[in-house]
Amino acid sequence: MRKTVHTRMAGLALALLAASAAGQAPSEEAYDYFALNCKSCHTIGGGALTGPDLKGALDRANRDWLVKFIQHPKAVIDSGDAYGQSIFRDARGVYMPDPPGMTAALADKLVDVMEVEGALEKSRFAGLQISDRPLTAADVDFGRELFRGEVPFASGAPACFSCHTLAGAGGFGGGQLGPDLTAVYARLEGRKALAAWLSSPPSEIMTPIYRATPIESEEVLALTAYLKDTSATGQEAASNGTLAFLLTGFTLAALILVLFDLAWRDRYVATRAPLVALRHAAEHTIKPTALEGPHS
Amino acid sequence: MSDTLLFGVLPYLAVGIFLIVTIQRYRQRTFTYSSLSSQFLENKKHFWGSVPFHYGILFVLFLHLAGLVIPDMILAWNAVPLRLFVTEATGLAMALIALVGLVNIVLRRMQVSKARTVTTPSDWIVYALLGVQIVTGIGVAIFHGWGSSWFATSLTPWFWSLVRLEPELSYVSALPFLVKLHVVNAWLLIGFFPFTRLVHVLVVPNQYLWRRTQVVIWNHDRHTTRSVD
């Protein structure tokens, strides 16, 4: 009995020691933050996505550097920092955005998460388990329908077409709040990173929307298939429907103005002018004698 | 910080001023609730100002209100690309018509000496705000389409978060500059509304939309009647 207690206490002490060696035990807040803001570009032990695999991050850089980088990634990269530059090259020139609401304390806790999760056999952030099955033509069709909103997402999430266009969108094309997605599959270098992005979109505009209405994994797969397809076939930038849209708008506006003129053709304009006009018209069509007035 | 001011404070300020001053003005200077027609002074240019402006701006305004009140129905309608294109093109056309109207209104006020005489500084403020609003709106429609869809998913949740008194700025903080300008200017319009001729919106009889046009004659001193001090 006594021995058991001692063993337990020793175990506890060891655990505490381990925790203190690894900085503070990561808080739930840090885990939540990582899940919301980091995992769409980073895994811990699952390989690189847009950003590097964070397993062993502390072997590659010291804690102070990481805390500084997490707070202001672009500033560190632009300062010419050698390791920052190498990360930037590996990310194919994609800057890591400044994480929303980041502080030095929170960055420190995130480094704790990297350290603790990186030491595990399999981290909860090892990456998405998106099926590896071959993508079929049916997936492409389903993805296209989802993209355009013809089939709604199960969660009720807004269709991609609201804000994004791509080659072969047809008509006036897709929305232009976000970037053209024709080549996004190639830009993110493949299925894994794209699927991660779609599962938890990290852009500032998309995050609050898709946090409330996430895209399901089968839908992610279908979208990935569709975007892979457009990336392969749509060599050129998406045809721009803006000109057609503008021309349609201007033509419609002109037509409506003509309609107004017709609808109010009996509107009051002036008293004398119409009488003079009437007179002039009459002089050309009817015998002058019939219209002779006191002044003629 | 500035986002907090512009999207978390300004809306409340604008609505506060709107409510207090419109009520106070209605109670104390009831008969200033008018846009003071100047149609009698000049009617040819007036038609090409007033008519396109009002039809254009009302159509666009109601589309915006629909986006706030029935966003799911708007998104369902836009789920068929052709319907989305029709909505957007019609919205653009009506905004262009409103702009044609506003340009004619401003030109008329500048060129027709009789109309210029009855024009007050608050009218110019209204024209400037409306001008910025329409031009930025057209800019957004052209450069950041399709607003009829993304309005319902970004601006509508933000609007209702304001109503719940829990502003969620994350929905708007990353929107493009032009969109932000359009939104901020809308709140400025609401804030200036009670000090201007725009108050006629609150007392306009609906049959104005279809009744025959009529000439209105006013014969009082506009300076004493119009000023809100």
XYZ file of C-alpha atoms in Angstrom:
525
model
C 0.000 0.000 0.000
C 2.674 2.417 1.159
C 4.820 1.425 -1.750
C 1.957 2.048 -4.175
C 1.463 5.564 -2.833
C 5.168 6.247 -3.153
C 5.160 4.924 -6.682
C 2.195 7.077 -7.554
C 3.795 10.161 -6.054
C 6.992 9.449 -7.869
C 5.030 9.072 -11.079
C 3.246 12.332 -10.453
C 6.515 14.108 -9.702
C 7.987 12.711 -12.872
C 4.986 13.861 -14.862
C 5.212 17.328 -13.327
C 8.917 17.423 -14.074
C 8.224 16.409 -17.648
C 5.534 19.055 -17.946
C 7.786 21.761 -16.561
C 10.602 20.664 -18.833
C 8.202 21.020 -21.722
C 7.139 24.471 -20.572
C 3.653 24.681 -19.165
C 1.164 21.958 -19.913
C -0.707 23.280 -22.944
C -4.070 24.741 -22.116
C -7.354 23.800 -23.768
C -7.365 27.318 -25.177
C -4.133 26.633 -27.055
C -5.483 23.344 -28.429
C -8.665 25.040 -29.601
C -6.670 27.819 -31.171
C -4.459 25.339 -32.992
C -7.487 23.419 -34.249
C -9.159 26.580 -35.558
C -6.247 28.528 -36.931
C -3.222 26.324 -37.541
C -4.219 22.851 -38.631
C -5.391 23.803 -42.105
C -1.776 24.578 -43.023
C 0.208 22.534 -40.479
C 0.220 18.983 -39.189
C 2.149 17.688 -36.211
C 3.754 14.516 -37.481
C 1.628 14.245 -40.624
C 3.959 15.876 -43.125
C 4.035 19.318 -44.678
C 0.890 20.964 -46.016
C 1.119 24.616 -47.076
C 3.218 25.164 -43.977
C 5.826 22.825 -42.496
C 5.144 19.795 -40.290
C 5.531 21.135 -36.756
C 6.798 17.883 -35.255
C 10.240 18.644 -33.961
C 9.841 22.379 -34.501
C 11.887 22.969 -31.351
C 14.745 20.904 -32.789
C 14.906 23.245 -35.765
C 14.483 26.582 -33.992
C 14.581 27.776 -30.427
C 11.519 28.737 -28.441
C 12.149 32.494 -28.589
C 12.445 32.412 -32.357
C 9.218 30.401 -32.677
C 7.301 32.743 -30.381
C 8.511 35.723 -32.382
C 7.734 34.089 -35.730
C 4.243 32.969 -34.720
C 3.363 36.543 -33.777
C 4.675 38.240 -36.916
C 5.564 35.695 -39.603
C 5.746 38.135 -42.491
C 7.880 40.618 -40.560
C 10.387 37.900 -39.639
C 10.555 36.589 -43.214
C 10.932 40.082 -44.669
C 13.673 40.932 -42.179
C 15.839 38.469 -44.121
C 16.030 35.927 -41.294
C 17.735 32.860 -42.779
C 15.429 30.194 -41.295
C 12.363 32.340 -42.023
C 13.475 32.590 -45.646
C 13.926 28.841 -45.902
C 10.401 28.227 -44.542
C 9.092 30.803 -47.023
C 10.789 28.969 -49.912
C 9.394 25.634 -48.749
C 5.919 27.184 -48.673
C 6.404 28.155 -52.321
C 6.293 31.850 -51.533
C 3.099 31.781 -49.473
C 3.364 34.042 -46.430
C 1.887 32.701 -43.229
C -0.812 35.255 -42.295
C -0.515 37.013 -38.928
C -2.597 34.741 -36.679
C -5.684 36.573 -35.389
C -5.542 37.795 -31.788
C -1.997 36.487 -31.285
C 0.047 37.439 -28.213
C 3.462 36.354 -26.983
C 1.799 34.326 -24.214
C -0.488 32.508 -26.643
C 2.392 31.880 -29.055
C 4.319 30.361 -26.165
C 1.405 28.061 -25.367
C 1.226 27.015 -29.023
C 4.896 26.061 -28.890
C 3.937 23.910 -25.880
C 1.298 22.223 -28.005
C 3.897 21.526 -30.710
C 6.276 20.114 -28.145
C 3.797 17.894 -26.321
C 1.980 16.687 -29.430
C 5.250 16.243 -31.313
C 6.485 13.848 -28.642
C 3.453 11.599 -29.099
C 3.408 8.537 -31.307
C 0.409 9.963 -33.135
C -0.766 13.497 -32.517
C -4.364 14.516 -32.810
C -3.012 17.004 -35.335
C -1.359 14.323 -37.491
C -3.578 15.512 -40.286
C -6.818 14.793 -41.939
C -7.800 11.310 -42.734
C -9.094 12.084 -46.180
C -9.689 8.904 -48.112
C -6.920 7.924 -50.519
C -9.324 6.260 -52.940
C -8.973 7.271 -56.575
C -11.070 10.274 -57.552
C -13.770 9.425 -60.068
C -15.721 11.335 -62.693
C -18.710 11.162 -60.327
C -16.647 12.965 -57.700
C -15.811 15.690 -60.214
C -19.502 16.141 -61.105
C -20.558 16.205 -57.462
C -17.779 18.697 -56.692
C -18.890 20.936 -59.552
C -22.463 20.945 -58.272
C -21.287 21.757 -54.764
C -18.984 24.487 -56.050
C -21.793 26.183 -57.950
C -24.350 25.727 -55.193
C -26.623 23.529 -57.305
C -26.315 20.932 -54.559
C -26.114 22.582 -51.133
C -23.510 21.583 -48.560
C -24.958 19.362 -45.831
C -24.066 21.956 -43.196
C -25.718 24.768 -45.162
C -22.323 26.362 -45.860
C -22.340 28.909 -48.699
C -21.322 27.717 -52.155
C -17.801 28.497 -53.420
C -19.331 30.241 -56.467
C -20.498 33.150 -54.278
C -16.932 34.401 -53.981
C -14.754 32.377 -56.376
C -14.596 31.838 -60.088
C -12.576 29.403 -62.187
C -12.032 28.377 -65.798
C -15.175 27.031 -67.410
C -17.509 28.608 -64.840
C -19.829 29.723 -67.649
C -22.075 32.787 -67.840
C -20.637 35.760 -66.007
C -18.414 33.407 -63.994
C -18.164 33.014 -60.250
C -17.809 35.696 -57.585
C -14.751 37.868 -57.193
C -14.506 38.457 -53.496
C -11.950 35.648 -53.251
C -9.244 34.502 -55.683
C -9.701 32.567 -58.937
C -9.519 28.878 -58.025
C -8.661 27.426 -61.451
C -5.157 26.449 -60.437
C -5.570 26.150 -56.686
C -4.949 22.384 -56.761
C -1.544 22.962 -58.328
C -0.872 26.013 -56.139
C -1.340 24.039 -52.940
C 0.486 21.104 -54.497
C -2.138 18.506 -54.240
C -4.906 16.734 -52.571
C -3.684 16.677 -49.005
C -3.102 20.390 -48.532
C -6.204 21.366 -50.504
C -8.370 18.983 -48.492
C -6.906 20.384 -45.292
C -7.681 23.916 -46.448
C -11.264 23.007 -47.345
C -11.846 21.176 -44.091
C -10.988 24.259 -42.082
C -10.613 27.292 -44.346
C -7.981 29.556 -42.808
C -8.661 32.765 -44.741
C -9.925 35.584 -42.561
C -13.179 35.985 -44.464
C -13.937 32.257 -44.621
C -12.991 31.269 -41.073
C -16.010 32.690 -39.202
C -18.427 31.372 -41.839
C -17.088 27.833 -42.189
C -16.380 27.453 -38.494
C -20.144 27.559 -38.024
C -20.884 25.422 -41.092
C -17.959 23.066 -41.834
C -17.724 21.132 -45.089
C -18.042 17.362 -44.624
C -15.189 15.055 -45.632
C -17.028 13.461 -48.593
C -17.811 16.945 -49.875
C -14.186 17.980 -49.369
C -13.151 14.998 -51.468
C -15.598 15.901 -54.247
C -14.450 19.534 -54.297
C -10.847 18.383 -54.371
C -11.676 16.152 -57.350
C -13.366 19.030 -59.179
C -10.530 21.463 -58.473
C -7.980 18.858 -59.546
C -9.927 18.494 -62.775
C -10.044 22.248 -63.466
C -6.406 22.573 -62.543
C -5.547 19.914 -65.144
C -7.808 21.141 -67.944
C -8.114 24.900 -67.362
C -4.632 25.866 -68.453
C -5.486 29.509 -68.884
C -6.793 31.870 -66.291
C -10.541 31.725 -65.866
C -12.313 33.546 -68.659
C -13.445 36.848 -67.267
C -17.193 37.292 -67.279
C -16.906 40.836 -65.940
C -17.122 42.476 -69.361
C -20.261 40.531 -70.265
C -21.703 41.403 -66.878
C -20.953 45.111 -67.386
C -22.395 45.183 -70.890
C -25.557 43.447 -69.711
C -25.930 45.885 -66.825
C -25.451 48.967 -69.011
C -27.803 47.668 -71.717
C -30.465 46.853 -69.161
C -30.096 50.291 -67.577
C -30.496 51.994 -70.963
C -33.593 49.905 -71.722
C -35.157 50.810 -68.406
C -34.535 54.523 -69.049
C -36.271 54.183 -72.430
C -39.118 52.426 -70.644
C -39.435 55.337 -68.211
C -39.615 57.783 -71.087
C -42.391 55.739 -72.682
C -44.300 55.131 -69.464
C -44.407 58.862 -68.729
C -44.699 60.087 -72.302
C -47.721 62.171 -71.309
C -45.825 63.888 -68.524
C -46.095 67.626 -68.120
C -43.054 69.270 -69.689
C -44.049 72.809 -70.537
C -47.047 74.828 -71.701
C -45.834 76.890 -74.608
C -43.252 74.599 -76.200
C -45.682 71.776 -77.057
C -48.092 74.284 -78.611
C -45.326 75.724 -80.801
C -44.224 72.240 -81.792
C -47.771 71.284 -82.612
C -48.127 74.359 -84.724
C -44.897 73.642 -86.626
C -45.945 70.093 -87.256
C -49.336 71.207 -88.436
C -47.856 73.747 -90.829
C -46.016 70.974 -92.625
C -48.889 68.595 -92.933
C -52.075 70.642 -93.267
C -52.912 73.467 -95.632
C -51.445 76.688 -94.209
C -54.680 78.599 -94.703
C -56.508 76.325 -92.316
C -54.107 77.214 -89.529
C -53.647 80.901 -90.042
C -53.751 82.759 -86.804
C -53.703 86.425 -85.852
C -49.875 86.672 -86.144
C -49.367 85.041 -89.505
C -8.815 49.339 -33.536
C -10.263 51.350 -36.361
C -12.335 48.317 -37.294
C -13.793 48.354 -33.798
C -14.715 52.005 -34.176
C -16.109 51.715 -37.684
C -17.916 48.389 -37.376
C -18.539 48.081 -33.657
C -19.242 51.645 -32.512
C -20.302 53.727 -35.528
C -23.426 51.622 -36.236
C -24.772 52.194 -32.724
C -23.885 55.877 -32.865
C -25.633 56.265 -36.220
C -28.772 54.421 -35.143
C -28.828 56.344 -31.848
C -28.701 59.706 -33.622
C -31.233 58.476 -36.169
C -33.783 57.464 -33.558
C -33.392 60.438 -31.237
C -33.310 63.170 -33.859
C -36.008 61.794 -36.158
C -38.424 61.523 -33.239
C -37.456 64.910 -31.806
C -37.757 66.565 -35.227
C -41.120 64.956 -35.892
C -42.477 66.101 -32.552
C -41.099 69.611 -32.657
C -40.934 70.505 -36.346
C -43.462 68.188 -37.904
C -43.887 70.190 -41.069
C -40.212 69.982 -41.958
C -40.838 66.301 -42.747
C -40.632 66.780 -46.473
C -38.190 66.779 -49.328
C -39.568 70.173 -50.413
C -40.406 69.693 -54.054
C -38.763 72.016 -56.519
C -40.544 70.395 -59.436
C -42.618 73.526 -60.020
C -39.447 75.526 -60.610
C -38.056 73.220 -63.260
C -39.563 70.060 -64.631
C -37.646 68.726 -67.631
C -34.414 67.916 -65.851
C -36.335 67.037 -62.726
C -37.927 64.042 -64.442
C -34.569 62.556 -65.494
C -33.232 63.108 -62.007
C -36.001 62.124 -59.683
C -37.578 59.199 -61.531
C -34.471 57.116 -62.348
C -32.905 57.904 -58.980
C -35.904 56.790 -56.939
C -36.711 53.615 -58.856
C -33.029 52.665 -58.943
C -32.240 53.346 -55.315
C -35.440 51.741 -53.976
C -34.869 48.544 -55.930
C -31.277 48.272 -54.706
C -32.248 49.189 -51.151
C -34.901 46.466 -51.036
C -32.405 43.908 -52.359
C -30.101 44.835 -49.474
C -32.932 44.569 -46.966
C -33.875 41.169 -48.377
C -30.259 40.088 -47.855
C -30.557 41.064 -44.204
C -33.995 39.612 -43.518
C -34.234 36.500 -45.718
C -30.599 35.550 -46.463
C -31.402 31.839 -46.822
C -34.013 32.515 -49.473
C -31.591 34.774 -51.362
C -28.927 32.056 -51.265
C -31.445 29.441 -52.389
C -32.456 31.679 -55.282
C -28.801 32.268 -56.194
C -28.081 28.526 -56.107
C -28.907 28.414 -59.812
C -26.151 30.418 -61.560
C -28.548 31.866 -64.161
C -30.780 33.269 -61.414
C -27.698 34.690 -59.685
C -26.629 36.377 -62.929
C -30.098 37.853 -63.448
C -30.143 39.213 -59.884
C -26.677 40.735 -60.175
C -27.213 42.248 -63.627
C -30.547 43.738 -62.591
C -28.987 45.099 -59.408
C -26.164 46.664 -61.424
C -28.614 48.162 -63.935
C -30.761 49.667 -61.185
C -27.676 51.090 -59.440
C -26.582 52.648 -62.745
C -30.048 54.152 -63.159
C -29.851 55.558 -59.637
C -26.476 57.069 -60.535
C -27.871 58.600 -63.742
C -30.659 60.079 -61.637
C -28.318 61.442 -58.983
C -26.000 63.012 -61.570
C -29.004 64.710 -63.179
C -30.250 65.888 -59.799
C -26.877 67.421 -58.940
C -26.454 69.014 -62.382
C -29.934 70.467 -62.154
C -29.221 71.901 -58.733
C -26.044 73.497 -60.063
C -27.337 74.713 -63.417
C -30.871 75.857 -62.694
C -30.673 79.054 -60.715
C -34.178 78.651 -59.288
C -33.368 75.183 -57.977
C -30.021 76.373 -56.663
C -31.747 79.066 -54.649
C -33.728 76.511 -52.659
C -30.718 74.263 -52.095
C -29.178 74.090 -48.622
C -25.802 72.756 -47.435
C -27.534 69.692 -46.011
C -28.702 68.866 -49.554
C -25.102 68.855 -50.755
C -24.132 66.564 -47.880
C -26.925 64.208 -48.886
C -25.809 64.258 -52.529
C -22.185 63.620 -51.562
C -23.084 60.708 -49.288
C -25.462 59.212 -51.858
C -22.853 59.684 -54.578
C -20.201 57.830 -52.590
C -22.730 55.146 -51.688
C -23.856 54.473 -55.251
C -20.377 54.669 -56.807
C -18.807 52.353 -54.213
C -21.795 50.014 -54.572
C -21.304 49.815 -58.334
C -17.568 49.330 -57.735
C -18.255 46.455 -55.360
C -20.694 44.877 -57.839
C -18.074 45.021 -60.599
C -14.858 44.232 -58.737
C -16.068 42.038 -55.881
C -19.092 40.148 -57.243
C -21.282 38.316 -56.310
C -22.385 40.474 -53.461
C -25.960 39.240 -53.440
C -24.541 35.931 -52.224
C -21.635 36.899 -50.009
C -23.589 39.757 -48.409
C -25.899 37.074 -47.027
C -23.015 35.083 -45.565
C -20.654 37.817 -44.326
C -22.541 41.057 -43.754
C -25.861 39.591 -42.612
C -24.360 37.628 -39.670
C -22.412 40.753 -38.695
C -25.567 42.888 -38.883
C -27.518 40.508 -36.638
C -24.575 40.301 -34.241
C -24.929 44.093 -33.904
C -28.643 43.692 -33.220
C -27.848 41.122 -30.494
C -25.418 43.693 -29.032
C -22.541 41.231 -29.527
C -20.655 42.657 -32.526
C -18.695 39.915 -34.320
C -16.161 41.918 -36.264
C -14.434 38.825 -37.661
C -17.114 38.694 -40.361
C -16.184 42.116 -41.744
C -12.609 42.876 -40.705
C -11.040 41.182 -43.740
C -13.446 42.474 -46.381
C -11.934 44.578 -49.195
C -11.544 48.343 -48.740
C -14.296 49.218 -51.213
C -16.813 47.039 -49.360
C -15.819 48.567 -46.035
C -16.162 52.076 -47.454
C -19.633 51.194 -48.765
C -20.673 49.876 -45.362
C -19.214 52.782 -43.354
C -20.793 55.321 -45.694
C -24.158 53.596 -45.247
C -23.942 54.185 -41.488
C -22.956 57.822 -42.116
C -26.064 58.178 -44.296
C -28.201 56.778 -41.500
C -26.556 59.134 -39.010
C -27.077 62.220 -41.203
C -30.536 61.104 -42.286
C -32.578 62.977 -39.632
C -30.877 66.310 -40.377
C -31.665 66.247 -44.072
C -34.392 66.085 -46.704
C -34.086 62.290 -46.473
C -36.680 62.283 -43.678
C -39.328 62.287 -46.414
C -38.581 58.561 -46.692
C -40.375 58.052 -43.378
C -43.572 59.819 -44.371
C -43.797 58.988 -48.022
C -47.209 57.652 -48.974
C -46.797 54.456 -50.919
C -49.069 55.581 -53.720
C -46.252 57.932 -54.723
C -44.945 54.911 -56.583
C -47.808 54.785 -59.057
C -49.903 57.946 -58.784
C -49.729 60.548 -61.579
C -47.106 63.198 -61.054
C -48.412 66.436 -59.626
C -47.010 69.890 -59.312
C -46.389 71.141 -55.788
C -46.177 74.818 -54.972
C -44.618 76.010 -51.746
C -44.764 79.580 -50.586
C -43.103 79.716 -47.212
C -39.622 80.822 -46.216
C -37.537 77.680 -46.668
C -34.739 78.926 -44.396
C -36.863 79.152 -41.293
C -38.796 75.987 -42.026
C -35.974 73.711 -43.088
C -33.215 74.416 -40.604
C -32.894 71.898 -37.820
C -31.080 73.528 -34.971
